[in-house]
Coordinates of C-alpha atoms in Angstrom, one line a residue:
M228 CA 109.0 132.1 13.7
T229 CA 107.7 134.1 10.8
T230 CA 106.5 132.2 7.7
T231 CA 107.1 133.7 4.3
E232 CA 104.6 133.3 1.5
V233 CA 106.4 132.9 -1.9
F234 CA 104.6 133.3 -5.2
L235 CA 105.4 132.8 -8.8
H236 CA 106.8 135.9 -10.5
V237 CA 105.5 136.3 -14.1
D238 CA 105.8 139.5 -16.1
G239 CA 106.7 141.5 -13.1
T240 CA 103.7 140.3 -11.0
D241 CA 103.6 137.9 -8.0
R242 CA 100.8 135.4 -8.4
P243 CA 99.8 131.9 -7.2
G244 CA 100.0 128.9 -9.4
A245 CA 97.1 128.2 -11.8
D246 CA 95.7 125.4 -9.7
G247 CA 96.4 127.1 -6.3
A248 CA 98.7 124.3 -5.2
S249 CA 101.6 125.1 -2.8
F250 CA 104.3 123.3 -0.8
A251 CA 106.2 124.0 2.4
V252 CA 109.9 124.8 2.9
V253 CA 111.0 123.4 6.2
D254 CA 113.9 124.4 8.5
P255 CA 116.1 121.3 8.6
F256 CA 117.2 122.1 12.2
S257 CA 113.9 123.1 13.9
G258 CA 111.4 121.4 11.6
E259 CA 109.4 124.6 11.5
T260 CA 107.9 125.9 8.3
V261 CA 110.1 128.7 6.7
A262 CA 107.8 129.4 3.8
T263 CA 104.8 128.3 1.8
V264 CA 105.5 128.4 -1.9
A265 CA 103.2 128.5 -4.9
E266 CA 103.7 125.5 -7.2
A267 CA 103.7 126.2 -10.9
T268 CA 101.8 124.1 -13.4
P269 CA 103.1 123.4 -16.9
G270 CA 100.7 126.2 -18.0
D271 CA 102.4 128.6 -15.6
V272 CA 105.7 127.7 -17.1
D273 CA 104.2 128.5 -20.5
D274 CA 103.1 131.9 -19.2
A275 CA 106.6 132.6 -17.8
V276 CA 108.4 131.7 -21.0
A277 CA 105.9 133.7 -23.0
A278 CA 106.4 136.7 -20.8
A279 CA 110.2 136.4 -21.0
R280 CA 109.9 136.1 -24.8
R281 CA 107.8 139.2 -25.1
A282 CA 110.4 141.1 -23.0
Y283 CA 113.1 139.8 -25.3
D284 CA 111.3 140.6 -28.5
D285 CA 110.4 144.2 -27.6
Q286 CA 114.0 144.8 -26.6
R287 CA 113.1 146.4 -23.2
W288 CA 116.4 145.0 -21.8
R289 CA 118.5 143.7 -24.7
G290 CA 117.9 146.9 -26.5
Q291 CA 119.6 148.9 -23.8
A292 CA 123.2 149.8 -24.4
P293 CA 125.6 147.5 -22.5
R294 CA 126.7 150.5 -20.4
D295 CA 123.2 151.1 -19.3
R296 CA 122.6 147.4 -18.4
A297 CA 125.9 147.5 -16.4
R298 CA 124.6 150.5 -14.5
V299 CA 121.5 148.6 -13.5
L300 CA 123.6 145.6 -12.4
N301 CA 125.8 147.8 -10.4
R302 CA 122.8 149.3 -8.6
A303 CA 121.6 145.8 -7.9
A304 CA 125.0 144.9 -6.5
G305 CA 124.7 147.8 -4.0
L306 CA 121.2 146.8 -3.0
L307 CA 122.4 143.2 -2.5
A308 CA 125.4 144.2 -0.4
A309 CA 123.1 146.2 2.0
R310 CA 120.9 143.2 2.6
I311 CA 123.4 140.3 2.9
D312 CA 122.9 139.7 6.6
D313 CA 119.1 139.3 6.3
L314 CA 119.4 137.1 3.2
A315 CA 122.1 134.9 4.9
E316 CA 119.7 134.2 7.8
L317 CA 117.0 133.1 5.4
E318 CA 119.5 130.9 3.5
T319 CA 120.5 129.3 6.8
R320 CA 116.8 128.7 7.7
Q321 CA 116.2 127.1 4.3
I322 CA 119.1 124.7 4.1
G323 CA 120.7 124.5 7.6
R324 CA 124.2 125.7 6.6
P325 CA 125.8 127.5 9.5
L326 CA 125.2 131.3 9.4
R327 CA 128.9 132.1 9.7
E328 CA 129.4 130.2 6.4
M329 CA 126.4 131.7 4.7
R330 CA 127.5 135.3 5.5
A331 CA 131.0 134.6 4.2
Q332 CA 129.6 133.2 0.9
L333 CA 126.9 135.8 0.3
R334 CA 129.2 138.8 0.9
R335 CA 131.0 137.8 -2.3
L336 CA 127.9 137.8 -4.5
P337 CA 127.7 141.5 -5.5
E338 CA 131.0 140.8 -7.3
W339 CA 129.2 138.7 -10.0
L340 CA 126.9 141.6 -10.9
E341 CA 129.8 144.0 -11.0
Y342 CA 132.1 141.7 -13.0
F343 CA 129.6 140.8 -15.7
G344 CA 128.4 144.4 -16.0
A345 CA 132.1 145.3 -16.8
V346 CA 132.3 142.4 -19.3
A347 CA 129.2 143.6 -21.1
Q348 CA 130.7 147.1 -21.4
T349 CA 134.0 145.9 -22.7
A350 CA 132.9 143.0 -25.0
E351 CA 134.1 143.6 -28.5
G352 CA 133.3 142.1 -31.9
T353 CA 135.9 141.2 -34.5
V354 CA 136.7 142.1 -38.1
P355 CA 138.2 139.1 -39.8
D356 CA 140.1 139.5 -43.0
F357 CA 137.5 138.5 -45.5
G358 CA 139.5 139.5 -48.5
H359 CA 139.6 142.3 -51.0
G360 CA 136.4 144.2 -51.5
H361 CA 134.5 143.0 -48.5
L362 CA 134.2 144.0 -44.8
N363 CA 133.3 141.3 -42.3
V364 CA 131.9 142.5 -39.0
V365 CA 131.3 139.9 -36.3
R366 CA 129.3 140.8 -33.2
R367 CA 128.0 138.9 -30.2
V368 CA 124.2 139.0 -29.7
P369 CA 122.1 137.5 -26.9
L370 CA 120.5 134.1 -27.3
G371 CA 116.9 134.8 -26.3
V372 CA 115.1 133.2 -23.3
A373 CA 117.3 131.1 -21.0
G374 CA 115.9 128.5 -18.6
L375 CA 117.9 128.4 -15.3
I376 CA 117.5 125.4 -13.0
T377 CA 119.3 125.8 -9.7
P378 CA 120.0 123.5 -6.7
W379 CA 119.4 123.8 -3.0
N380 CA 123.0 123.6 -1.7
H381 CA 124.2 127.1 -2.7
P382 CA 120.8 128.7 -3.5
L383 CA 121.8 132.3 -4.1
L384 CA 125.4 131.7 -5.2
I385 CA 124.5 129.4 -8.0
T386 CA 121.5 131.5 -9.0
M387 CA 123.8 134.5 -9.1
K388 CA 126.5 132.7 -11.2
K389 CA 123.9 132.0 -13.9
L390 CA 121.6 135.1 -13.7
S391 CA 124.3 137.8 -13.7
V392 CA 125.9 136.6 -16.9
A393 CA 122.6 135.9 -18.6
L394 CA 121.4 139.4 -17.9
A395 CA 124.6 141.1 -18.7
A396 CA 124.5 139.5 -22.1
G397 CA 121.0 140.9 -22.8
N398 CA 118.9 137.7 -22.4
S399 CA 115.6 137.2 -20.7
V400 CA 115.3 134.5 -18.1
V401 CA 113.0 132.0 -16.5
L402 CA 114.4 130.8 -13.2
K403 CA 113.3 127.6 -11.5
P404 CA 115.0 127.3 -8.0
S405 CA 115.1 124.1 -6.0
E406 CA 111.9 123.3 -4.1
L407 CA 114.1 122.9 -1.0
A408 CA 115.4 126.5 -1.1
P409 CA 113.4 128.8 -3.3
V410 CA 112.9 131.8 -0.9
V411 CA 116.1 133.8 -1.4
P412 CA 116.6 133.3 -5.2
G413 CA 113.1 134.7 -5.6
M414 CA 113.9 137.7 -3.5
L415 CA 116.9 138.4 -5.7
V416 CA 114.6 138.9 -8.7
T417 CA 112.6 141.5 -6.8
L418 CA 115.9 143.3 -5.9
L419 CA 116.9 143.3 -9.6
E420 CA 113.6 144.9 -10.6
E421 CA 114.1 147.5 -7.9
A422 CA 117.5 148.3 -9.4
G423 CA 116.0 148.8 -12.9
V424 CA 115.7 145.4 -14.7
P425 CA 112.4 145.7 -16.6
A426 CA 109.4 143.6 -15.6
G427 CA 109.1 140.4 -17.5
V428 CA 112.9 140.1 -18.2
V429 CA 113.3 137.7 -15.2
D430 CA 110.4 135.3 -14.4
V431 CA 110.3 132.7 -11.6
V432 CA 108.5 129.4 -11.4
H433 CA 108.5 127.1 -8.4
G434 CA 107.9 123.4 -8.1
F435 CA 109.5 120.0 -8.3
G436 CA 111.9 118.6 -10.8
R437 CA 109.6 116.0 -12.2
T438 CA 106.9 118.5 -13.0
T439 CA 107.9 122.2 -13.1
G440 CA 111.6 121.5 -13.8
R441 CA 110.7 119.1 -16.6
A442 CA 108.2 121.5 -18.1
L443 CA 110.8 124.3 -18.2
S444 CA 113.8 122.2 -19.3
E445 CA 111.8 120.7 -22.2
H446 CA 110.1 124.0 -23.3
R447 CA 110.6 124.7 -27.0
G448 CA 110.5 128.4 -26.3
L449 CA 114.0 128.4 -24.7
A450 CA 117.2 129.4 -26.4
K451 CA 119.4 127.9 -23.7
V452 CA 119.2 125.7 -20.6
D453 CA 121.6 126.2 -17.7
V454 CA 121.3 123.6 -15.0
T455 CA 123.2 122.6 -11.8
G456 CA 122.2 119.3 -10.4
G457 CA 122.8 115.5 -10.5
T458 CA 124.5 113.9 -13.4
E459 CA 121.5 111.8 -14.5
T460 CA 119.3 114.8 -14.5
G461 CA 121.8 116.7 -16.6
R462 CA 122.0 113.8 -19.1
A463 CA 118.2 113.8 -19.5
I464 CA 118.0 117.6 -19.9
A465 CA 120.9 117.7 -22.4
A466 CA 119.4 114.9 -24.4
H467 CA 116.1 116.6 -24.8
A468 CA 117.7 120.0 -25.5
G469 CA 119.9 118.4 -28.1
R470 CA 116.8 117.2 -30.0
S471 CA 115.6 120.9 -30.1
L472 CA 119.2 122.1 -30.9
I473 CA 119.2 124.2 -27.6
P474 CA 122.6 124.7 -26.1
V475 CA 123.1 123.5 -22.5
T476 CA 125.5 124.4 -19.7
A477 CA 125.4 121.8 -17.0
E478 CA 127.4 121.7 -13.8
L479 CA 126.9 118.2 -12.4
G480 CA 128.4 115.7 -10.0
G481 CA 131.8 115.5 -8.4
K482 CA 134.1 113.3 -6.3
A483 CA 136.9 115.7 -5.7
P484 CA 140.4 114.3 -4.7
V485 CA 142.5 116.2 -2.2
I486 CA 146.2 115.2 -2.9
V487 CA 148.5 115.7 0.0
F488 CA 152.3 115.3 -0.6
D489 CA 154.8 114.6 2.1
D490 CA 156.6 118.0 1.7
V491 CA 153.7 120.1 2.8
D492 CA 153.2 121.5 6.3
L493 CA 151.1 118.8 7.9
D494 CA 149.0 121.2 10.0
V495 CA 148.2 123.3 6.9
A496 CA 147.2 120.2 4.9
V497 CA 145.0 118.9 7.7
S498 CA 143.2 122.2 8.1
G499 CA 142.7 122.5 4.4
S500 CA 141.4 118.9 4.1
L501 CA 139.0 119.4 7.0
F502 CA 137.6 122.5 5.2
A503 CA 137.4 120.7 1.9
A504 CA 135.6 117.7 3.3
F505 CA 133.1 119.3 5.7
V506 CA 132.4 122.9 4.7
A507 CA 128.6 123.2 3.9
T508 CA 128.2 119.9 5.8
G509 CA 129.8 118.2 2.8
Q510 CA 126.8 119.2 0.6
T511 CA 128.8 120.7 -2.3
C512 CA 129.8 119.3 -5.7
V513 CA 133.5 120.1 -5.0
Q514 CA 133.6 118.5 -1.6
G515 CA 137.0 116.9 -0.8
S516 CA 135.5 113.4 -0.7
R517 CA 138.7 111.5 -1.5
L518 CA 141.8 112.4 0.6
L519 CA 144.9 110.9 -1.1
V520 CA 147.9 111.1 1.2
A521 CA 151.5 110.3 0.7
E522 CA 152.5 107.1 2.5
A523 CA 155.3 108.8 4.4
V524 CA 152.8 111.0 6.3
H525 CA 149.6 109.0 6.0
D526 CA 149.4 107.8 9.6
R527 CA 150.3 111.2 11.1
F528 CA 147.9 112.9 8.8
V529 CA 145.0 110.6 9.7
A530 CA 145.6 110.9 13.4
A531 CA 145.6 114.7 13.2
L532 CA 142.6 114.8 10.9
V533 CA 140.5 112.4 13.1
A534 CA 141.2 114.5 16.2
R535 CA 140.2 117.7 14.4
T536 CA 137.1 116.0 13.0
D537 CA 135.9 114.7 16.3
A538 CA 136.2 118.2 17.8
L539 CA 133.9 119.8 15.3
R540 CA 130.8 121.4 16.9
L541 CA 127.4 120.3 15.6
G542 CA 124.4 122.4 16.5
D543 CA 122.0 125.2 15.8
P544 CA 123.2 126.7 12.5
M545 CA 122.1 130.2 13.6
Q546 CA 124.5 130.1 16.6
A547 CA 128.0 131.6 16.1
G548 CA 129.7 128.6 17.7
T549 CA 128.3 126.0 15.4
Q550 CA 130.7 124.6 12.8
V551 CA 128.6 121.9 11.2
G552 CA 124.8 122.2 10.7
P553 CA 122.2 119.6 9.8
L554 CA 121.8 118.1 6.3
V555 CA 119.1 119.8 4.2
S556 CA 116.5 117.0 4.6
E557 CA 115.7 113.6 6.1
A558 CA 116.2 112.1 2.7
Q559 CA 119.7 113.5 2.4
R560 CA 120.6 112.4 5.9
D561 CA 119.3 108.9 5.2
K562 CA 121.2 108.7 1.9
T563 CA 124.4 109.7 3.7
A564 CA 123.8 107.1 6.4
R565 CA 123.2 104.3 3.9
A566 CA 126.3 105.2 2.0
V567 CA 128.4 104.8 5.1
E568 CA 126.7 101.6 6.0
R569 CA 127.3 100.2 2.6
A570 CA 130.9 101.1 2.7
V571 CA 131.4 99.3 6.0
E572 CA 129.6 96.2 4.6
Q573 CA 132.1 96.3 1.7
G574 CA 135.1 96.4 4.1
A575 CA 135.7 100.1 4.9
T576 CA 136.6 101.2 8.4
V577 CA 135.0 104.1 10.2
L578 CA 137.8 106.3 11.6
A579 CA 135.5 109.2 12.8
G580 CA 131.8 109.7 13.0
G581 CA 129.8 107.0 11.2
A582 CA 126.4 107.0 13.1
V583 CA 123.5 109.3 13.5
P584 CA 124.1 111.3 16.7
T585 CA 121.9 110.6 19.7
A586 CA 122.6 113.8 21.8
P587 CA 119.3 115.4 22.8
E588 CA 120.3 118.8 21.5
L589 CA 120.7 117.3 18.0
S590 CA 117.5 115.3 18.0
R591 CA 115.4 117.9 16.1
G592 CA 117.6 118.3 13.1
W593 CA 118.8 116.1 10.3
F594 CA 122.3 115.7 11.6
Y595 CA 125.0 113.3 10.5
P596 CA 128.5 113.7 12.0
P597 CA 131.5 114.5 10.0
T598 CA 132.7 111.0 9.0
I599 CA 136.1 109.6 7.8
L600 CA 136.5 106.2 6.3
G601 CA 139.7 104.2 5.9
G602 CA 140.5 100.9 4.2
V603 CA 138.6 102.0 1.0
T604 CA 139.5 100.3 -2.2
S605 CA 138.6 101.2 -5.8
S606 CA 136.0 98.4 -6.0
M607 CA 133.8 99.9 -3.3
D608 CA 130.8 102.1 -4.1
I609 CA 132.1 104.9 -1.9
W610 CA 135.2 105.4 -4.0
T611 CA 133.2 106.8 -7.0
E612 CA 129.7 107.4 -5.5
E613 CA 128.8 111.1 -4.8
V614 CA 127.4 111.0 -1.3
F615 CA 126.6 114.8 -0.9
G616 CA 127.1 114.7 2.8
P617 CA 129.8 115.0 5.4
V618 CA 131.7 111.8 4.5
T619 CA 135.2 111.5 3.2
L620 CA 137.7 108.7 2.8
V621 CA 141.5 108.6 3.3
R622 CA 143.8 106.5 1.1
S623 CA 147.6 106.5 0.7
F624 CA 149.6 106.7 -2.5
T625 CA 153.2 105.8 -3.3
D626 CA 154.4 108.5 -5.7
D627 CA 153.3 111.2 -8.1
A628 CA 152.1 108.8 -10.7
D629 CA 150.1 106.8 -8.2
A630 CA 148.5 110.0 -6.9
V631 CA 147.5 111.0 -10.4
R632 CA 146.2 107.5 -11.2
L633 CA 144.0 107.4 -8.1
A634 CA 142.8 111.0 -8.5
N635 CA 141.7 110.3 -12.1
D636 CA 140.0 107.0 -11.1
A637 CA 136.4 108.3 -11.2
Q638 CA 133.7 109.1 -13.7
F639 CA 133.7 112.7 -12.4
G640 CA 136.2 115.4 -13.1
L641 CA 135.0 118.6 -11.5
A642 CA 137.5 119.7 -8.9
A643 CA 140.7 118.7 -7.0
S644 CA 143.3 120.2 -4.8
V645 CA 147.0 119.6 -4.6
W646 CA 148.9 120.3 -1.4
T647 CA 152.7 120.6 -1.8
A648 CA 155.6 123.0 -1.1
D649 CA 157.0 122.1 -4.5
T650 CA 155.7 124.5 -7.2
A651 CA 157.0 122.4 -10.1
R652 CA 155.4 119.3 -8.7
A653 CA 152.1 121.1 -8.2
L654 CA 152.1 122.2 -11.9
R655 CA 153.2 118.9 -13.1
V656 CA 150.6 117.0 -11.2
S657 CA 147.8 119.5 -12.0
Q658 CA 148.4 119.2 -15.7
Q659 CA 147.9 115.4 -15.6
L660 CA 144.6 115.6 -13.8
E661 CA 141.4 115.0 -15.9
I662 CA 139.7 117.7 -13.8
G663 CA 138.3 121.1 -14.7
I664 CA 139.2 123.1 -11.5
V665 CA 142.5 122.5 -9.6
W666 CA 143.5 124.4 -6.5
V667 CA 147.0 124.3 -5.2
N668 CA 147.4 124.7 -1.4
D669 CA 143.7 125.7 -1.2
H670 CA 140.2 124.3 -1.9
H671 CA 136.8 125.5 -2.9
R672 CA 137.8 129.1 -3.9
I673 CA 135.8 130.9 -6.6
D674 CA 135.8 134.2 -8.4
P675 CA 133.4 135.5 -11.1
S676 CA 136.4 135.9 -13.5
S677 CA 137.6 132.3 -13.1
P678 CA 135.9 129.6 -15.3
W679 CA 134.1 126.9 -13.3
G680 CA 133.3 123.7 -15.0
G681 CA 134.2 120.0 -15.1
F682 CA 135.4 117.2 -17.3
K683 CA 133.9 113.8 -18.0
D684 CA 130.6 113.2 -16.2
S685 CA 130.8 116.5 -14.3
G686 CA 129.1 118.5 -16.9
L687 CA 129.1 120.6 -20.1
G688 CA 130.5 124.1 -20.5
S689 CA 131.5 126.4 -17.6
E690 CA 130.2 129.1 -15.4
N691 CA 132.1 132.4 -14.7
G692 CA 134.5 134.3 -16.8
L693 CA 134.5 135.2 -20.5
D694 CA 133.6 131.6 -21.5
A695 CA 130.3 132.0 -19.7
F696 CA 129.6 135.3 -21.3
H697 CA 130.3 133.9 -24.8
A698 CA 128.0 130.9 -24.0
Y699 CA 125.1 133.4 -23.4
T700 CA 125.7 135.0 -26.8
R701 CA 126.1 133.9 -30.3
A702 CA 128.1 135.3 -33.2
Q703 CA 126.4 137.2 -36.0
S704 CA 128.6 137.7 -39.0
V705 CA 127.8 140.7 -41.3
V706 CA 129.6 140.7 -44.6
V707 CA 129.5 144.0 -46.6
N708 CA 130.4 144.2 -50.2
T709 CA 132.5 147.4 -50.6
Q710 CA 133.0 147.1 -54.4
P711 CA 130.9 148.3 -57.3
P712 CA 128.4 145.7 -58.6
G713 CA 130.2 142.7 -60.1
P714 CA 129.3 140.7 -63.2
D715 CA 125.8 139.3 -63.7
W716 CA 126.2 135.7 -62.6
F717 CA 123.5 134.4 -64.8
G718 CA 123.8 137.0 -67.6
T719 CA 127.0 135.5 -69.1
T720 CA 128.5 132.2 -70.0
S721 CA 132.1 133.1 -69.4
D722 CA 134.1 131.8 -66.4
L723 CA 133.5 133.7 -63.2
R724 CA 135.4 133.9 -60.0
Y725 CA 133.4 133.3 -56.8
S726 CA 134.9 135.0 -53.9

């Protein structure tokens, strides 16, 4: 297996960290080293922010017309589309997600560059009615240098969601990918420069959250921080940014309910719930981790879901027949196992999975089987705890109001899905959910035009759509006096009108 060497990328140049330190990225299936990665010191972070600031100040990117920036982003979209298969293989080697899933996800990513290129070209200012004798022109201008901190579970997708809009709006960027999956996000930056993004506009630092991530998120040279990660990490970053009056976008934890009503086709609901719970081996913030099922169909639903779950094929994520890959690391596998053990200790029942597999062909990877728990009550940790693994629970509800109550019974409010044949019910229930993204008869669907963000402890602001573009700009209000000079304010003692 070929090992890739990954460097920092500062001012258009690849370089090692200042102290020469590096770390390894390991394939969670084979245990082999995928890449050795240069680790950034706080001094390296300073250099990256300074390079991005120089690029912003000399206007090499933000000074280009939006139409010209869009042309560069569209060229990058074409280059990305041509390289999807190779990048998908690297993503799978980094995180263990089945190749069939990675290809499906990455094939969508050029759309983000295309969409935000179009938004940049069509963004318009406003001319508020300021009153007689004045013209007020309001335009959107970029923020400056944005710090992007991205996770390991969707390395390129989440990087793309942040980077595409930041660049379209004219900002410069310092990107810090997860230490578990830095290879492909760094390759995206090379591709962007090949397409025409000037050197220094996008800089990349690698390292761990407690050192490199902290140095970036707390850097006073930033104009914005955009982070996807755990809720406590998001709280810490937002608190520090608040002291420096830096805006924050934060996509954090989730505990998504999947609400299944008794009027829906049962096979469709089971298939959708299976996908919601176990796609990406459950390692996604919108995982369907609480399956709420109408009493009338609960038992039939559970029987069908358990049968489908037991039949899922675990194995080498590079093989076409594999449906569920390993978790990203030993730590993540152990966290998942402990969460299930604690649920059982508190009275839950294992309906499927529930133990580290012992099959020889799975011995090399960090596998945990797709797991379903029953008998879960609201007092158990598993009811509100985000596991970030292939574990879901099933619980019945009595009526619409009970379904809404259970769905809202969590500190998170990122995503949910509602499964019903009744459109009126779907809308009625969706509008009562304290949740930012609600799918009806679907789950985990995304588009660059559709806002993506949560309520409550699931974050601040949103990715995608016009909201994200506005969050990467600020309003500048220019007020022009169109009248002849008025009276000398301090040259008279008579009453004056201030308008």
